[in-house]
């Protein structure tokens, strides 16, 4: 609905910021007007009853206008180029890596000198793990931010970050960083002021005089780190109050029911946007709204906040896509793409955490049926949005998919998860994996899994025993796991170190600021002396690196791997094999992954049903050509192998 007063308000701001509505800024003005009613509606649905609602809304409009006014011309040009491409991030031309700058190469300046390394691998998109100031030892890997605008001195400074962004942009690379929206460090200026008794800043957090309400909240709030940070509240001796701290006690939850908090954080979002960030990873969005008597996760208001952010970003920095890091139940993840009127209008990306975990499930059991049972849900992703696909990231692997998916495969959910935990933590005597349980909940026995891609695939144990056959098998597993995440659709992000087969790094145990958190075992410190092994064919580094590189090449060589269309899963003729068809225009590709420790047989009939009439297939991975045989003959897949079969006739 057209709102005259809103229009007037925007026009005044435009004048104030000397925006050229009739000329070069016309598109911005149109976007602002077009989105303003939606922005107002979303905002007032959350804050309408707050005494400061109107005042903070004016500040919000100011923030948007200022963000655009301060956005540099080259970024505005890039915005336009991206807009012309449509959903620029759906392309098969992107391949990503996520890394900790200090553990990868030391600091931001050195990172610029590593761009050739990424080029050699084919990576052109970087997720730089949190870079902003965070107290040593109480940092949660940078996810406890004490200053959202100051780069932590161990990485360099803001100018260094800008230089990296510029160098990357010159090389045609894309940048992703985090906004830690849900909480600040307890050393953030707002937290410090709150500790000193400043009421204004106490209202930025959830602070209580006694345990009354905290106890009530905790009745329904699941614990995130039950071992090291039980409960969801921490005592603050400086002001004799209790504060909500869902993650660690040093991470205080921001109170988004206060519109000032929202506006301040929106301003930070634009600060990052104007640094030239291409994708903003919104950390832990599932947690940003709290309500007594609920789990305080995935609440409808959290979605409203994200939609509001999306609308505002679209006005002032439309080239920046949003990734919602919601690692929650499959049904809940889907909602971060938006629902109903906001379908495909919330986050542009979400992590395909369900698929990731299910690949680990299939690798342990050799059975792909649970993976298949989840696909109905995953395939609901709207066109125009995309997945981040991955096998490992800096976090643990959660087994949070539905019990019903496990039951559909004929397993008992409790026993099945117990098996997976024992398999990956090494508790099972014959398991090749070396990982560990993370965040075991003593009350429920729930636990997640830590460990690097290579170690969980068996490389660590195989190397220790110098078992050449087991080394080869684990490399096969690494490649197959990566391949499925590269070809399934979405933007693949490799976790640094995995491209060279890094096994667990146990040095974290010597650092008291890290030893309590075993996720550090899969966050290695890179030893650049090992880089030269990449050029020696017989080494693990070389085998894994070149396999990864080839996967990226194959992905980039075929439009069919852009995320323009959902895929079709193959009728499962063999429970050990996951298979899907991707198509684009005339191109059609069958991707098959054998999770079996023995050869698997697939009837050629699998390539004939659903009206498919193909005769010849070319495997982009092995370089072999196949003629489709008769129904009683088989395509034979060696243990832990995969193939990317393009229909060529
Ligand atoms: C996200 C991060 C994780 C962190 C948590 C709290 O889930 O990925 O590493 O511990 O948020 O910020």
mmCIF file with all atom_site columns, C-alpha atoms and ligand atoms in Angstrom, residues 100 129 140 143-144 178 180 182-183 224-225 247-248 251 281 283-284 287 325 327 393-395 517 519 523, ligand 1:
data_model
loop_
_atom_site.group_PDB
_atom_site.id
_atom_site.type_symbol
_atom_site.label_atom_id
_atom_site.label_alt_id
_atom_site.label_comp_id
_atom_site.label_asym_id
_atom_site.label_entity_id
_atom_site.label_seq_id
_atom_site.pdbx_PDB_ins_code
_atom_site.Cartn_x
_atom_site.Cartn_y
_atom_site.Cartn_z
_atom_site.occupancy
_atom_site.B_iso_or_equiv
_atom_site.pdbx_formal_charge
_atom_site.auth_seq_id
_atom_site.auth_comp_id
_atom_site.auth_asym_id
_atom_site.auth_atom_id
_atom_site.pdbx_PDB_model_num
ATOM   1  C CA . UNK A 1 100 ? 41.122 -18.741 9.537  1.00 0.00 ? 100 UNK A CA 1
ATOM   2  C CA . UNK A 1 129 ? 36.551 -16.606 9.490  1.00 0.00 ? 129 UNK A CA 1
ATOM   3  C CA . UNK A 1 140 ? 35.031 -18.772 20.403 1.00 0.00 ? 140 UNK A CA 1
ATOM   4  C CA . UNK A 1 143 ? 32.567 -15.401 17.352 1.00 0.00 ? 143 UNK A CA 1
ATOM   5  C CA . UNK A 1 144 ? 32.707 -13.311 20.544 1.00 0.00 ? 144 UNK A CA 1
ATOM   6  C CA . UNK A 1 178 ? 30.531 -13.010 9.175  1.00 0.00 ? 178 UNK A CA 1
ATOM   7  C CA . UNK A 1 180 ? 27.889 -12.148 14.551 1.00 0.00 ? 180 UNK A CA 1
ATOM   8  C CA . UNK A 1 182 ? 23.144 -12.867 17.990 1.00 0.00 ? 182 UNK A CA 1
ATOM   9  C CA . UNK A 1 183 ? 25.629 -11.798 20.648 1.00 0.00 ? 183 UNK A CA 1
ATOM   10 C CA . UNK A 1 224 ? 24.231 -25.422 23.200 1.00 0.00 ? 224 UNK A CA 1
ATOM   11 C CA . UNK A 1 225 ? 27.517 -26.188 24.905 1.00 0.00 ? 225 UNK A CA 1
ATOM   12 C CA . UNK A 1 247 ? 26.588 -19.995 23.853 1.00 0.00 ? 247 UNK A CA 1
ATOM   13 C CA . UNK A 1 248 ? 29.575 -19.380 26.185 1.00 0.00 ? 248 UNK A CA 1
ATOM   14 C CA . UNK A 1 251 ? 28.974 -14.329 24.670 1.00 0.00 ? 251 UNK A CA 1
ATOM   15 C CA . UNK A 1 281 ? 27.269 -14.913 6.629  1.00 0.00 ? 281 UNK A CA 1
ATOM   16 C CA . UNK A 1 283 ? 25.956 -16.216 12.278 1.00 0.00 ? 283 UNK A CA 1
ATOM   17 C CA . UNK A 1 284 ? 23.427 -18.182 14.308 1.00 0.00 ? 284 UNK A CA 1
ATOM   18 C CA . UNK A 1 287 ? 18.729 -17.630 17.966 1.00 0.00 ? 287 UNK A CA 1
ATOM   19 C CA . UNK A 1 325 ? 23.832 -20.009 9.159  1.00 0.00 ? 325 UNK A CA 1
ATOM   20 C CA . UNK A 1 327 ? 22.164 -25.451 11.505 1.00 0.00 ? 327 UNK A CA 1
ATOM   21 C CA . UNK A 1 393 ? 33.501 -26.570 8.182  1.00 0.00 ? 393 UNK A CA 1
ATOM   22 C CA . UNK A 1 394 ? 34.973 -25.111 11.365 1.00 0.00 ? 394 UNK A CA 1
ATOM   23 C CA . UNK A 1 395 ? 32.071 -26.502 13.413 1.00 0.00 ? 395 UNK A CA 1
ATOM   24 C CA . UNK A 1 517 ? 36.748 -26.950 22.725 1.00 0.00 ? 517 UNK A CA 1
ATOM   25 C CA . UNK A 1 519 ? 36.410 -28.288 17.406 1.00 0.00 ? 519 UNK A CA 1
ATOM   26 C CA . UNK A 1 523 ? 41.061 -26.186 12.475 1.00 0.00 ? 523 UNK A CA 1
HETATM 27 C C1 . LIG B 2 .   ? 27.992 -20.340 14.928 1.00 0.00 ? 1   LIG B C1 1
HETATM 28 C C2 . LIG B 2 .   ? 29.466 -20.574 14.635 1.00 0.00 ? 1   LIG B C2 1
HETATM 29 C C3 . LIG B 2 .   ? 30.079 -21.303 15.778 1.00 0.00 ? 1   LIG B C3 1
HETATM 30 C C4 . LIG B 2 .   ? 29.921 -20.489 17.029 1.00 0.00 ? 1   LIG B C4 1
HETATM 31 C C5 . LIG B 2 .   ? 28.461 -20.107 17.263 1.00 0.00 ? 1   LIG B C5 1
HETATM 32 C C6 . LIG B 2 .   ? 28.333 -19.034 18.298 1.00 0.00 ? 1   LIG B C6 1
HETATM 33 O O1 . LIG B 2 .   ? 27.290 -21.504 14.992 1.00 0.00 ? 1   LIG B O1 1
HETATM 34 O O2 . LIG B 2 .   ? 29.602 -21.265 13.431 1.00 0.00 ? 1   LIG B O2 1
HETATM 35 O O3 . LIG B 2 .   ? 31.429 -21.570 15.541 1.00 0.00 ? 1   LIG B O3 1
HETATM 36 O O4 . LIG B 2 .   ? 30.412 -21.196 18.134 1.00 0.00 ? 1   LIG B O4 1
HETATM 37 O O5 . LIG B 2 .   ? 27.854 -19.596 16.086 1.00 0.00 ? 1   LIG B O5 1
HETATM 38 O O6 . LIG B 2 .   ? 28.743 -17.810 17.778 1.00 0.00 ? 1   LIG B O6 1
#
